[in-house]
XYZ file of C-alpha atoms in Angstrom:
550
model
C 32.757 -52.569 -14.006
C 35.222 -52.476 -16.878
C 33.175 -50.730 -20.016
C 35.820 -50.340 -22.551
C 39.629 -51.574 -22.953
C 41.817 -50.202 -25.493
C 45.489 -51.924 -26.378
C 48.012 -50.416 -28.632
C 51.371 -51.970 -29.492
C 51.511 -54.555 -27.088
C 52.613 -58.065 -27.387
C 50.834 -59.352 -30.842
C 47.986 -56.388 -30.541
C 48.560 -53.701 -32.697
C 45.636 -52.012 -32.148
C 42.283 -52.960 -30.191
C 39.337 -51.165 -28.823
C 36.444 -52.788 -27.701
C 33.466 -52.252 -25.253
C 32.264 -54.314 -22.401
C 28.382 -54.772 -21.076
C 27.592 -55.615 -17.773
C 26.395 -58.958 -16.876
C 28.181 -62.480 -17.770
C 30.509 -61.925 -20.784
C 32.404 -65.008 -22.341
C 35.720 -64.773 -23.900
C 36.742 -67.788 -26.321
C 39.516 -68.499 -28.919
C 41.647 -71.105 -29.462
C 44.747 -72.091 -27.779
C 47.482 -69.460 -28.467
C 45.115 -67.009 -29.997
C 46.112 -64.344 -27.698
C 43.603 -64.945 -24.487
C 46.823 -64.732 -22.238
C 47.854 -61.527 -23.906
C 44.324 -59.758 -23.149
C 44.866 -60.941 -19.584
C 48.682 -59.370 -19.610
C 47.487 -56.004 -21.120
C 44.261 -55.862 -18.128
C 47.091 -56.753 -15.800
C 48.953 -53.764 -16.615
C 46.294 -51.609 -16.017
C 45.789 -53.193 -12.203
C 49.269 -52.492 -11.729
C 51.915 -55.281 -12.837
C 55.029 -54.281 -13.597
C 55.878 -53.360 -16.936
C 58.510 -55.277 -19.653
C 59.877 -53.987 -22.280
C 59.677 -57.159 -24.205
C 55.961 -56.486 -24.116
C 56.237 -53.713 -27.257
C 54.866 -55.054 -30.270
C 57.169 -52.349 -32.224
C 60.320 -51.634 -29.687
C 60.579 -47.592 -31.523
C 56.977 -46.942 -30.480
C 54.914 -46.596 -26.839
C 52.846 -49.069 -25.882
C 49.625 -47.189 -24.691
C 47.001 -49.532 -22.293
C 43.466 -47.477 -21.423
C 40.734 -48.888 -19.450
C 37.406 -47.177 -18.917
C 35.416 -47.829 -15.636
C 32.250 -47.087 -13.849
C 32.990 -47.244 -10.254
C 29.884 -45.400 -9.150
C 28.865 -48.234 -6.978
C 32.027 -49.201 -5.563
C 32.265 -46.885 -2.679
C 36.052 -45.955 -3.694
C 35.917 -42.218 -2.739
C 37.628 -42.871 0.564
C 40.418 -44.937 -1.135
C 40.752 -41.753 -4.002
C 40.960 -39.230 -1.261
C 43.721 -41.324 0.501
C 45.584 -41.688 -2.623
C 44.895 -38.219 -4.041
C 43.327 -39.234 -6.916
C 40.678 -37.172 -8.921
C 37.092 -39.428 -8.229
C 34.810 -39.664 -11.331
C 32.333 -41.962 -11.543
C 33.455 -43.012 -15.205
C 37.400 -43.413 -13.903
C 40.050 -43.859 -17.019
C 43.286 -45.720 -16.053
C 46.281 -45.549 -18.649
C 49.635 -47.281 -18.894
C 52.493 -45.995 -21.014
C 55.604 -48.111 -21.760
C 57.865 -46.208 -23.686
C 60.921 -47.385 -26.019
C 63.314 -46.412 -23.316
C 61.759 -48.968 -20.925
C 60.106 -46.445 -18.805
C 56.736 -47.084 -17.734
C 53.970 -44.409 -16.449
C 50.734 -44.916 -15.098
C 47.542 -42.236 -14.968
C 44.107 -41.990 -12.822
C 42.000 -39.556 -14.706
C 44.865 -38.051 -16.326
C 46.946 -37.774 -12.947
C 50.227 -39.192 -12.772
C 50.189 -42.157 -9.994
C 52.835 -44.752 -8.882
C 52.495 -48.340 -9.137
C 51.492 -49.046 -5.446
C 48.772 -46.878 -5.490
C 47.536 -48.138 -8.819
C 47.861 -52.084 -7.393
C 45.492 -50.532 -4.363
C 43.063 -49.288 -7.128
C 43.082 -52.485 -9.158
C 42.349 -55.079 -6.675
C 39.135 -53.229 -5.971
C 38.230 -53.285 -9.582
C 39.005 -56.337 -11.378
C 39.856 -60.015 -9.608
C 41.716 -62.012 -11.854
C 40.848 -65.752 -11.006
C 42.299 -68.881 -12.605
C 43.458 -72.379 -11.128
C 46.836 -70.954 -10.439
C 45.601 -68.562 -8.201
C 43.599 -70.454 -5.846
C 46.260 -70.158 -3.268
C 44.330 -67.324 -2.002
C 41.900 -69.731 -0.803
C 44.174 -71.469 1.565
C 44.817 -67.769 3.035
C 43.599 -67.380 6.870
C 43.034 -64.054 6.019
C 40.830 -64.574 3.168
C 39.149 -67.467 5.125
C 37.984 -64.739 7.534
C 37.098 -62.220 4.892
C 34.699 -64.576 3.574
C 33.168 -65.253 7.170
C 33.233 -61.492 7.894
C 31.424 -60.935 4.889
C 28.321 -62.970 5.661
C 28.441 -61.898 9.538
C 28.231 -58.347 8.433
C 31.528 -57.356 10.585
C 32.802 -54.780 8.424
C 31.700 -51.733 10.827
C 32.774 -53.707 13.814
C 35.983 -54.605 12.314
C 36.638 -50.674 11.266
C 36.188 -50.116 14.827
C 38.347 -52.770 16.131
C 41.330 -51.648 14.028
C 40.978 -48.053 14.943
C 40.991 -49.149 18.786
C 43.809 -51.791 18.094
C 45.915 -49.056 16.726
C 45.444 -46.850 19.679
C 46.008 -49.908 22.041
C 49.173 -50.411 20.151
C 50.356 -47.118 20.559
C 49.503 -47.130 24.224
C 51.735 -50.509 24.587
C 54.653 -48.802 22.937
C 54.684 -45.692 24.522
C 54.353 -47.720 28.495
C 57.273 -49.458 26.747
C 59.324 -46.707 26.313
C 58.278 -44.844 29.521
C 59.481 -48.014 31.269
C 62.759 -48.168 29.455
C 63.128 -44.307 30.188
C 62.366 -44.476 33.778
C 65.227 -47.105 33.860
C 67.698 -44.545 32.106
C 66.204 -41.615 34.481
C 66.882 -43.382 37.756
C 70.410 -43.847 36.681
C 70.293 -39.781 35.813
C 68.188 -38.616 38.441
C 70.680 -38.150 41.281
C 73.432 -36.476 39.131
C 70.580 -34.286 37.859
C 69.384 -33.244 41.391
C 72.936 -32.479 42.092
C 73.471 -30.221 39.267
C 70.160 -28.511 39.869
C 70.841 -27.847 43.286
C 73.945 -26.365 42.753
C 72.241 -23.878 39.997
C 69.498 -23.270 42.547
C 71.825 -22.523 45.560
C 73.420 -19.961 43.053
C 70.220 -18.027 42.720
C 71.026 -16.752 39.434
C 69.772 -13.710 38.063
C 70.130 -12.238 34.134
C 72.793 -9.542 34.450
C 74.072 -9.607 37.861
C 77.397 -10.609 36.862
C 77.977 -6.927 35.394
C 76.506 -5.671 38.558
C 78.758 -8.025 41.052
C 81.609 -7.368 39.180
C 81.348 -3.409 39.479
C 80.922 -3.802 43.110
C 83.848 -5.717 43.292
C 85.939 -3.261 41.729
C 84.629 -0.751 43.807
C 85.048 -2.794 46.856
C 88.261 -4.032 46.111
C 89.699 -0.123 45.175
C 87.893 1.486 48.009
C 90.944 3.583 49.778
C 91.936 4.818 46.339
C 88.383 5.721 45.525
C 87.642 7.610 48.750
C 91.223 9.600 48.286
C 90.252 10.940 44.594
C 86.723 11.644 45.773
C 88.404 13.703 48.719
C 90.450 15.482 46.370
C 87.697 16.061 44.005
C 85.753 17.546 47.033
C 88.677 20.173 48.190
C 88.912 21.152 44.656
C 85.411 22.233 44.544
C 84.959 23.237 48.250
C 88.248 25.532 48.806
C 87.040 28.739 50.141
C 89.869 30.554 48.269
C 90.676 28.135 45.207
C 87.585 26.150 45.107
C 85.968 25.923 41.854
C 82.482 26.633 43.692
C 84.102 29.785 45.011
C 85.496 30.954 41.655
C 82.484 30.211 39.641
C 80.282 31.912 42.384
C 82.657 34.971 41.768
C 82.313 34.776 38.337
C 78.826 34.719 38.097
C 78.346 37.747 40.163
C 80.579 39.986 37.745
C 78.659 38.544 34.552
C 75.465 39.355 36.569
C 76.663 43.273 36.823
C 77.736 43.107 33.247
C 74.223 41.518 32.001
C 72.298 44.927 31.965
C 74.640 46.196 29.658
C 74.490 43.976 26.642
C 72.456 40.578 26.024
C 76.200 39.129 25.413
C 77.061 39.682 29.006
C 73.489 38.210 30.043
C 74.300 34.894 27.911
C 77.866 35.051 29.852
C 75.882 34.982 33.116
C 73.549 32.628 32.175
C 76.370 29.974 31.179
C 78.481 30.895 34.492
C 75.088 30.568 36.492
C 74.309 26.902 34.440
C 78.063 25.861 35.178
C 77.501 26.672 38.932
C 74.413 24.659 39.289
C 75.868 21.570 37.626
C 79.400 21.975 39.990
C 76.827 22.277 42.732
C 74.978 18.873 41.932
C 78.365 17.012 41.413
C 79.394 18.388 44.707
C 76.430 17.271 46.101
C 76.814 13.844 44.559
C 80.471 13.646 45.756
C 79.637 14.218 49.076
C 76.847 11.438 49.001
C 79.373 8.988 47.531
C 81.729 9.654 50.433
C 78.939 9.323 52.865
C 78.031 5.827 51.182
C 81.855 4.515 50.585
C 82.580 2.226 53.610
C 85.319 -0.573 53.725
C 83.762 -3.964 53.975
C 85.824 -6.728 53.711
C 82.936 -9.037 54.511
C 80.850 -7.729 51.706
C 83.730 -8.145 49.197
C 84.690 -11.675 50.113
C 80.787 -12.368 49.442
C 80.956 -10.849 46.277
C 83.877 -12.556 45.174
C 82.689 -15.812 45.911
C 79.454 -15.348 43.962
C 81.497 -14.564 40.810
C 83.755 -17.203 41.382
C 80.868 -19.542 41.646
C 79.263 -18.001 38.731
C 82.255 -18.566 36.609
C 82.725 -22.080 37.715
C 79.095 -23.000 36.849
C 79.766 -21.256 33.379
C 82.882 -23.200 32.811
C 81.130 -26.426 33.943
C 78.082 -26.192 31.643
C 80.323 -24.617 28.967
C 78.035 -21.365 28.385
C 79.244 -18.051 28.555
C 76.576 -15.828 30.502
C 74.012 -16.196 33.252
C 70.876 -16.619 31.009
C 72.150 -19.601 29.537
C 72.848 -21.047 32.848
C 69.121 -20.166 33.700
C 68.105 -22.207 30.707
C 70.024 -25.237 31.778
C 68.341 -25.029 35.230
C 64.664 -24.974 33.866
C 65.710 -28.070 31.829
C 67.003 -29.988 34.870
C 63.970 -29.042 36.908
C 62.055 -30.390 33.981
C 64.193 -33.767 34.086
C 64.186 -34.256 37.774
C 60.417 -33.671 37.892
C 59.491 -35.927 34.814
C 61.620 -38.521 36.643
C 60.308 -37.917 40.006
C 56.367 -37.927 38.607
C 57.266 -41.159 36.209
C 55.640 -43.460 38.789
C 52.514 -41.250 38.390
C 52.756 -41.397 34.577
C 53.220 -44.878 34.109
C 50.346 -45.691 36.337
C 48.369 -43.539 34.312
C 49.243 -45.166 30.879
C 48.594 -48.619 32.613
C 45.128 -47.677 33.074
C 44.749 -46.219 29.610
C 45.859 -49.647 28.433
C 43.003 -51.676 30.635
C 40.418 -49.551 29.388
C 41.319 -49.920 25.715
C 41.886 -53.422 26.198
C 38.518 -54.055 27.639
C 36.754 -52.109 24.671
C 38.872 -54.363 22.554
C 37.735 -57.357 24.309
C 33.983 -56.003 24.099
C 34.054 -55.384 20.443
C 36.340 -58.780 19.541
C 33.664 -60.903 21.710
C 30.843 -59.531 19.397
C 32.816 -60.198 16.302
C 33.292 -63.615 17.371
C 29.742 -64.016 17.988
C 28.492 -62.573 14.746
C 30.986 -65.136 13.115
C 30.007 -68.131 14.893
C 26.140 -67.516 14.191
C 27.006 -67.454 10.060
C 29.431 -70.333 10.300
C 26.527 -72.545 9.757
C 24.762 -70.994 7.051
C 28.060 -70.632 5.109
C 28.886 -74.315 5.255
C 25.630 -75.401 4.076
C 25.886 -72.882 1.533
C 29.105 -74.100 0.081
C 28.555 -77.697 0.346
C 25.233 -77.196 -1.564
C 27.040 -75.656 -4.431
C 29.825 -78.227 -4.616
C 27.144 -80.717 -4.697
C 26.113 -79.125 -8.159
C 29.810 -79.152 -8.905
C 30.357 -82.654 -8.915
C 31.969 -83.054 -5.261
C 28.557 -84.741 -3.136
C 30.547 -85.654 -0.217
C 32.312 -82.289 0.292
C 32.389 -81.466 3.906
C 33.564 -78.405 5.751
C 34.447 -78.233 9.399
C 34.833 -74.489 10.457
C 35.224 -73.211 13.751
C 36.070 -69.971 15.368
C 37.763 -69.963 19.104
C 38.156 -66.573 21.008
C 42.239 -66.606 21.739
C 44.280 -64.433 24.455
C 45.850 -62.335 21.615
C 44.669 -59.460 20.007
C 45.112 -60.114 15.974
C 44.734 -57.486 13.294
C 41.010 -58.770 12.831
C 39.751 -60.061 16.353
C 40.849 -62.409 19.024
C 39.743 -65.518 17.135
C 41.715 -68.565 15.764
C 40.149 -69.758 12.928
C 40.074 -73.392 11.864
C 39.029 -74.053 8.294
C 38.889 -77.778 7.622
C 37.658 -79.652 4.224
C 37.243 -83.109 3.520
C 36.394 -84.369 0.126
C 35.339 -87.849 0.433
C 32.901 -89.375 2.522
C 34.484 -90.956 5.954
C 37.801 -88.996 5.151
C 39.496 -87.034 7.593
C 39.242 -83.372 7.415
C 42.583 -81.509 6.956
C 43.679 -77.663 5.849
C 42.751 -76.869 2.437
C 45.756 -76.805 0.993
C 46.306 -80.541 1.496
C 42.722 -82.121 1.406
C 41.839 -80.560 -2.022
C 43.195 -80.750 -5.425
C 43.814 -77.835 -7.712
C 40.866 -78.592 -9.544
C 38.615 -78.810 -6.377
C 39.803 -75.794 -5.015
C 38.973 -73.846 -7.828
C 35.586 -75.139 -7.637
C 35.691 -74.195 -3.816
C 36.831 -70.728 -4.784
C 33.979 -70.649 -7.508
C 31.553 -71.574 -4.595
C 32.959 -69.200 -2.210
C 32.786 -65.949 -4.877
C 29.277 -67.214 -5.525
C 28.169 -66.749 -1.994
C 30.089 -63.602 -1.451
C 28.546 -61.848 -4.391
C 25.109 -61.928 -2.591
C 26.472 -60.337 0.525
C 28.920 -57.657 -0.944
C 29.840 -55.804 -3.888
C 32.643 -57.642 -5.588
C 34.946 -56.283 -8.152
C 34.537 -57.221 -11.553
C 35.695 -60.646 -11.594
C 37.285 -62.525 -14.554
C 37.357 -66.324 -14.417
C 40.559 -67.829 -16.433
C 39.777 -71.267 -17.667
C 38.596 -72.530 -14.082
C 36.579 -74.846 -15.923
C 39.698 -77.197 -17.437
C 39.025 -80.891 -16.929
C 35.343 -80.978 -15.796
C 32.900 -82.799 -17.388
C 29.730 -81.273 -19.234
C 27.182 -81.921 -16.940
C 29.521 -80.064 -14.073
C 30.561 -77.471 -16.619
C 26.992 -76.375 -16.915
C 26.658 -76.123 -13.230
C 29.756 -73.571 -13.418
C 27.983 -71.326 -15.949
C 24.778 -71.498 -14.135
C 26.697 -70.202 -11.063
C 28.650 -67.590 -13.019
C 25.302 -66.353 -14.613
C 23.638 -65.940 -11.065
C 26.792 -64.225 -9.953
C 26.562 -62.020 -12.590
C 22.920 -60.509 -11.600
C 25.100 -58.586 -8.612
C 28.534 -57.938 -10.648
C 30.237 -58.020 -13.949
C 31.375 -61.609 -14.585
C 33.828 -62.588 -17.394
C 34.975 -66.319 -18.003
C 37.827 -67.146 -20.246
C 36.602 -70.879 -21.495
C 36.962 -73.675 -23.800
C 33.651 -75.331 -22.879
C 30.607 -74.514 -25.171
C 28.299 -75.193 -22.228
C 29.525 -72.655 -20.544
C 30.641 -70.140 -23.643
C 26.402 -70.337 -24.301
C 25.479 -68.786 -20.780
C 26.929 -65.381 -21.649
C 25.049 -62.388 -22.118
C 28.160 -61.465 -24.124
C 30.215 -63.377 -26.432
C 33.921 -62.235 -27.430
C 36.232 -64.118 -29.591
C 40.105 -63.857 -29.311
C 41.709 -64.452 -32.850
C 44.708 -64.351 -34.842
C 45.237 -63.063 -38.361
C 48.197 -62.244 -40.652
C 48.146 -58.484 -41.905
C 51.098 -57.784 -44.071
C 52.837 -61.204 -43.238
C 52.849 -60.110 -39.901
C 50.574 -62.002 -36.734
C 48.331 -59.968 -34.890
C 45.909 -60.744 -32.172
C 42.442 -59.148 -32.265
C 39.099 -59.517 -30.104
C 35.740 -59.149 -31.258
C 32.257 -59.377 -30.026
C 29.994 -62.133 -31.762
C 26.581 -61.735 -32.835
C 23.961 -64.703 -32.504
C 24.896 -66.390 -35.905
C 28.570 -65.978 -35.064
C 28.054 -67.337 -31.591
C 26.150 -70.481 -32.938
C 29.227 -70.886 -35.147
C 31.635 -70.561 -32.578
C 29.785 -72.914 -29.950
C 29.396 -75.607 -32.788
C 33.161 -75.277 -33.580
C 33.989 -75.793 -29.658
C 31.362 -78.637 -29.862
C 32.906 -80.514 -33.111
C 36.009 -78.690 -34.219
C 36.592 -76.696 -37.317
C 34.575 -79.546 -39.338
C 31.099 -78.525 -38.297
C 28.297 -80.946 -38.278
C 24.777 -80.316 -38.804
C 24.312 -82.149 -35.289
C 26.932 -79.543 -33.839
C 25.155 -76.130 -34.998
C 21.618 -77.737 -33.834
C 23.554 -78.832 -30.461
C 25.046 -75.295 -30.300
C 21.464 -73.634 -31.273
C 20.219 -75.627 -28.497
C 22.374 -74.584 -25.907
C 22.109 -71.004 -26.612
C 18.229 -71.149 -26.608
């Protein structure tokens, strides 16, 4: 509920601070006193776009602040989803700067207008004759029926399932599209993959193959050089091994004379060991060297194949080719397994459809059961509101389509006159009738769900005193479950309020200002008497005002 409102530097309001009570509150005032200004300021709190022309003093900023008690509104999920700081006493503030920039805050945290509008529509419902088009909306009509049918949990489950179902359908469509393209590419990808598989690629093998190729391609020269090296080491007269053996023997004889000679002996002996190892390795290499033109041809072909594949796939090493091979394997496997994947997706869709059909059937049953009750309650209220022949023809039929709120198609028809034909509300009811129908619907809804604060803005225009008295009774009854405001010109409704506020204009230092005050009992008598008889209050008007208040 709205507990307080503060407005500074807005339109004709210099500074206004007012506290509100729960229950039924009345706002009255002469035409042009500024009731629309008050609503305009409140609309800014609810997320309406700001207008620089709204500033009373264009050099100062406008500040509008409202405090709401939301402890019973179940708004924590909304606060969490919009990342607001939740407080049971929530403060909303709007600022319009002289530069034209607008800022909004919820509990001192800055918010954007979209988020503020989401919150605002859960806090206050401003209803006037010009806003009854909502009543003709199919979505709103479903909301009314579902409130009575207690379909909230079922609808939440249905919407979750429907979201999953739509995602599955989208994935299925994408799979079919992918399959069409994949089939076109499958043969080519398979060809590329087979080429890479036949190459039997191994990381680092190019370097090994190139070394083998160089050896096989130059084998005669290598053998000749190795033979020469073998002779240099093994010649009995001038060979390195023979010379080193002699040198080692000389130093061995000298090693007993000094440590220096012993060191020379060790070095010579070490060199001889190395040369023997070298000699043995050369001998092994010679034994292993074999002219093999067939192997040379195989190595050459493999290297050429690898270089062709690198050039074809525009890469620089075998590891990149292996990566491409792995990717092609995945593509080919996916294509070859697509039928199975598509079939699985179809099964998931059918399963989800079954769940949706089950829950939507339950929603339909609940709606069908409460429609007679809704019809009866609305027609009963409208009798009191001067529409004795009003009749509704409401029906829901299950379709083959999954809509956002089930599979039902709704027929919500109305006839205002006895024997008249039924038609859509927007065609069958006048503006005044729509306003009374909306009041009837909101009063029914108030019995079943927690509605936000509602502000009726002169919806009683053009109705008789007797009907206005009934309208006041309905609003008073609604206020037992919610906070209700009525901006009215009718004394019969004004007298029903538990609280009464008056909007008025006054001139301060030759500047016109709008203000709002709460009236005490004696002031209410005067205000209602003036509403009955004008500024020239008669004794009978005052007596009538007292009677209405009592």
